[in-house]
C-alpha cells in the first residue's frame, strides 16, 4: 500500500509550519510543504505484515541510513497519530529483518528480486541491493527504534528481529575492532576507485585502536583509512541507547555489559587516535585514521559527519574540540569545502568538484545555536533549489540550476528538519 494523499495529521502539521513561515519566510513554507509531502507520497510502501519499505528516491532500493533520516521528522507527529507511529514502527521492523539477513549490507531490495549490484565480489543475496559495509547503516535503525520509543512510548518495534539484530550488531562491531579477523571483503570491477576496496577487498591496513572498522563512508565511497571517526562517534551514542534499553525496558545484563564495554573502548580510541592538530596547531577531530599514524583532515557532506557530531548526540555544540573542528571544516583546509558565486559549504568525493550538498548545509544549520545563521542557510537552500521547491544531492556553487538527483528524499527531509529546528521543534538524540 502506498499513500495517495497526505494524511490529515501530516497536513495539519504542514499547515502549522506554513503559518509559522508565511509572515517572514513564505518560500520556506513552499519548500517545506513540497518536501514533507514528497516522502510520504513517493517513497513509502506499507505491507500487510505491518512492515514499511522506503525508497531512497530515484533508486529503487532502501538504504538503512537514508530511510531512518527520511522518517525522523515524522516522529513529532507520531505521538498523536497511531497510524504514523505504526508506519515508523513498521520501518524499524523491516530494517532489522534486513540486518538479520546481512549486517554488512547497506541497501536492500523491496523483494528478493536479485536487483542491484549482484556482480560485486562479496557475499550477495537476492535481497541485497548493495553490500558496502558502513557503520552508520547499523546505527540508524537503532536510533530510530530508540527515538520512536522515547517520543511516543511505542514498543511494537522491539520484536524478535530487533533483539537478534542488536546481538548481530554488537558482535560485528566487536569483530571489526580487529579487522584482520573479519569475514568481510568487497571488490567491484569499476574504473571508480571510490567504489571498491583495495588489498583484495579488505581495505587499507589498520592497527587495533579500540574503534570499529568501516569499509565505506555514508556517501557509499570507500574509506581511505579504516576507522571512520564520525561513524564511530555515532556508534558510541547508539551503544548508549542499547545499554539504556536493555537495563530499563528489557532485562539483559549481558547485552548491557557488551554495549558499555564497546562504548568505552571506542570512546577511548577516538580520544587517543582521532584528535589531531590542524594547520594552526589546534586539536581537532580527524575524519579517518588507521591507527598507524595516517589520518585525514576533511569532512564529507553525508551524515554521520564530523560537522554532525552534536546532532547525533555525541557532544555539545559548544565543545571546544568540536568548535575548532567545525572552523577547520568550513575552510579550505577541508578539501571538500567549496565557495562560489551563489553558495559555500561542504561537498563530497561522490559528486563533482564545486558541488555542495543541501544535507551538509542543513547539518551546518542544525549544529549552530545562532538563529541568524540558521536563517541564512535556509534562505540559501531555497534560493538554490533549481526552481523545483525540492532539495537535491548536490548543486554547483556557481550555478544552482546544475544539480545531481532531482528526487532525493533524505535531502528534502533534512531541509524540513532545519525549518522545524528554526522554530524550536526538535527531536533530541541524546540518551538518558
Coordinates of N, CA, C and O in Angstrom, one line a residue, residues 64 68 92 95-96 99 136-149 157-158 162 165-166 169 173 234-235 237-243 245-246:
X64 N 19.4 1.6 4.7 CA 19.1 1.6 6.1 C 19.3 3.0 6.7 O 18.5 3.4 7.6
X68 N 15.9 5.9 7.7 CA 15.8 6.5 9.0 C 15.7 8.0 9.0 O 14.8 8.6 9.6
X92 N 11.1 0.2 11.2 CA 12.2 -0.4 12.1 C 12.1 -1.9 11.9 O 13.2 -2.5 11.8
X95 N 13.8 -2.8 8.7 CA 15.2 -2.6 8.8 C 15.9 -3.7 9.5 O 17.0 -4.2 9.1
X96 N 15.4 -4.2 10.7 CA 16.0 -5.2 11.4 C 15.9 -6.6 10.8 O 16.7 -7.4 11.0
X99 N 18.8 -6.4 8.5 CA 20.0 -6.5 9.3 C 20.3 -8.0 9.6 O 21.4 -8.5 9.5
X136 N 27.3 3.3 10.0 CA 26.1 4.0 10.2 C 24.9 3.3 9.8 O 23.8 3.5 10.2
X137 N 25.0 2.3 8.8 CA 23.9 1.5 8.4 C 23.3 0.7 9.6 O 22.1 0.4 9.5
X138 N 24.1 0.4 10.6 CA 23.6 -0.3 11.7 C 23.2 0.7 12.8 O 22.3 0.4 13.7
X139 N 23.8 1.9 12.9 CA 23.5 2.9 13.9 C 22.1 3.4 13.7 O 21.3 3.5 14.7
X140 N 21.7 3.7 12.5 CA 20.5 4.5 12.2 C 19.2 3.7 12.6 O 18.3 4.3 13.3
X141 N 19.1 2.4 12.3 CA 17.9 1.7 12.7 C 17.7 1.6 14.3 O 16.6 1.7 14.8
X142 N 18.9 1.5 15.0 CA 18.8 1.5 16.4 C 18.3 2.9 16.9 O 17.5 3.0 17.8
X143 N 18.9 4.0 16.3 CA 18.5 5.3 16.6 C 17.0 5.5 16.4 O 16.3 6.1 17.3
X144 N 16.5 5.1 15.3 CA 15.0 5.3 15.0 C 14.2 4.5 16.0 O 13.2 5.0 16.5
X145 N 14.6 3.3 16.3 CA 13.8 2.5 17.3 C 13.8 3.2 18.6 O 12.7 3.2 19.3
X146 N 14.9 3.7 19.1 CA 15.0 4.3 20.4 C 14.2 5.6 20.4 O 13.5 5.9 21.3
X147 N 14.4 6.5 19.4 CA 13.7 7.8 19.3 C 12.2 7.6 19.2 O 11.4 8.4 19.8
X148 N 11.7 6.6 18.5 CA 10.3 6.3 18.4 C 9.8 5.9 19.8 O 8.7 6.4 20.3
X149 N 10.5 5.1 20.5 CA 10.1 4.7 21.9 C 10.1 5.9 22.8 O 9.1 6.2 23.6
X157 N 8.1 -2.0 17.9 CA 9.3 -2.2 17.1 C 10.3 -3.2 17.7 O 11.2 -3.7 17.0
X158 N 10.1 -3.4 19.0 CA 11.1 -4.3 19.7 C 10.7 -5.7 19.6 O 10.4 -6.3 20.7
X162 N 14.4 -7.4 16.2 CA 15.2 -6.3 16.8 C 16.2 -6.9 17.8 O 17.4 -6.5 17.7
X165 N 18.9 -8.7 15.9 CA 19.7 -7.7 15.2 C 20.7 -7.0 16.1 O 21.8 -6.7 15.7
X166 N 20.2 -6.6 17.3 CA 21.1 -5.9 18.3 C 22.3 -6.8 18.6 O 23.5 -6.4 18.6
X169 N 24.7 -6.8 15.7 CA 25.4 -5.5 15.6 C 26.6 -5.5 16.6 O 27.7 -5.1 16.3
X173 N 30.5 -5.3 15.4 CA 31.4 -4.2 15.9 C 32.6 -4.7 16.7 O 33.7 -4.1 16.5
X234 N 29.0 8.1 16.3 CA 27.6 7.7 16.2 C 27.4 6.4 16.9 O 26.5 6.2 17.7
X235 N 28.4 5.5 16.7 CA 28.3 4.2 17.4 C 28.3 4.3 18.9 O 27.5 3.6 19.6
X237 N 27.1 6.7 20.7 CA 25.7 7.2 21.1 C 24.7 6.0 21.0 O 23.9 5.8 22.0
X238 N 24.8 5.3 19.9 CA 23.8 4.1 19.8 C 24.1 3.1 20.8 O 23.1 2.4 21.3
X239 N 25.3 2.8 21.2 CA 25.6 1.9 22.2 C 25.1 2.4 23.6 O 24.6 1.5 24.4
X240 N 25.0 3.7 23.8 CA 24.4 4.2 25.0 C 22.9 3.9 24.9 O 22.3 3.6 25.9
X241 N 22.2 4.0 23.7 CA 20.8 3.7 23.6 C 20.6 2.2 24.0 O 19.7 1.9 24.7
X242 N 21.4 1.4 23.4 CA 21.3 -0.1 23.7 C 21.4 -0.4 25.2 O 20.6 -1.1 25.8
X243 N 22.4 0.2 25.8 CA 22.6 0.0 27.3 C 21.4 0.4 28.1 O 21.0 -0.2 29.0
X245 N 18.2 0.8 26.9 CA 17.1 0.0 26.7 C 17.1 -1.4 27.4 O 16.1 -1.8 27.9
X246 N 18.3 -2.0 27.4 CA 18.4 -3.3 28.0 C 18.7 -3.3 29.5 O 18.8 -4.4 30.1

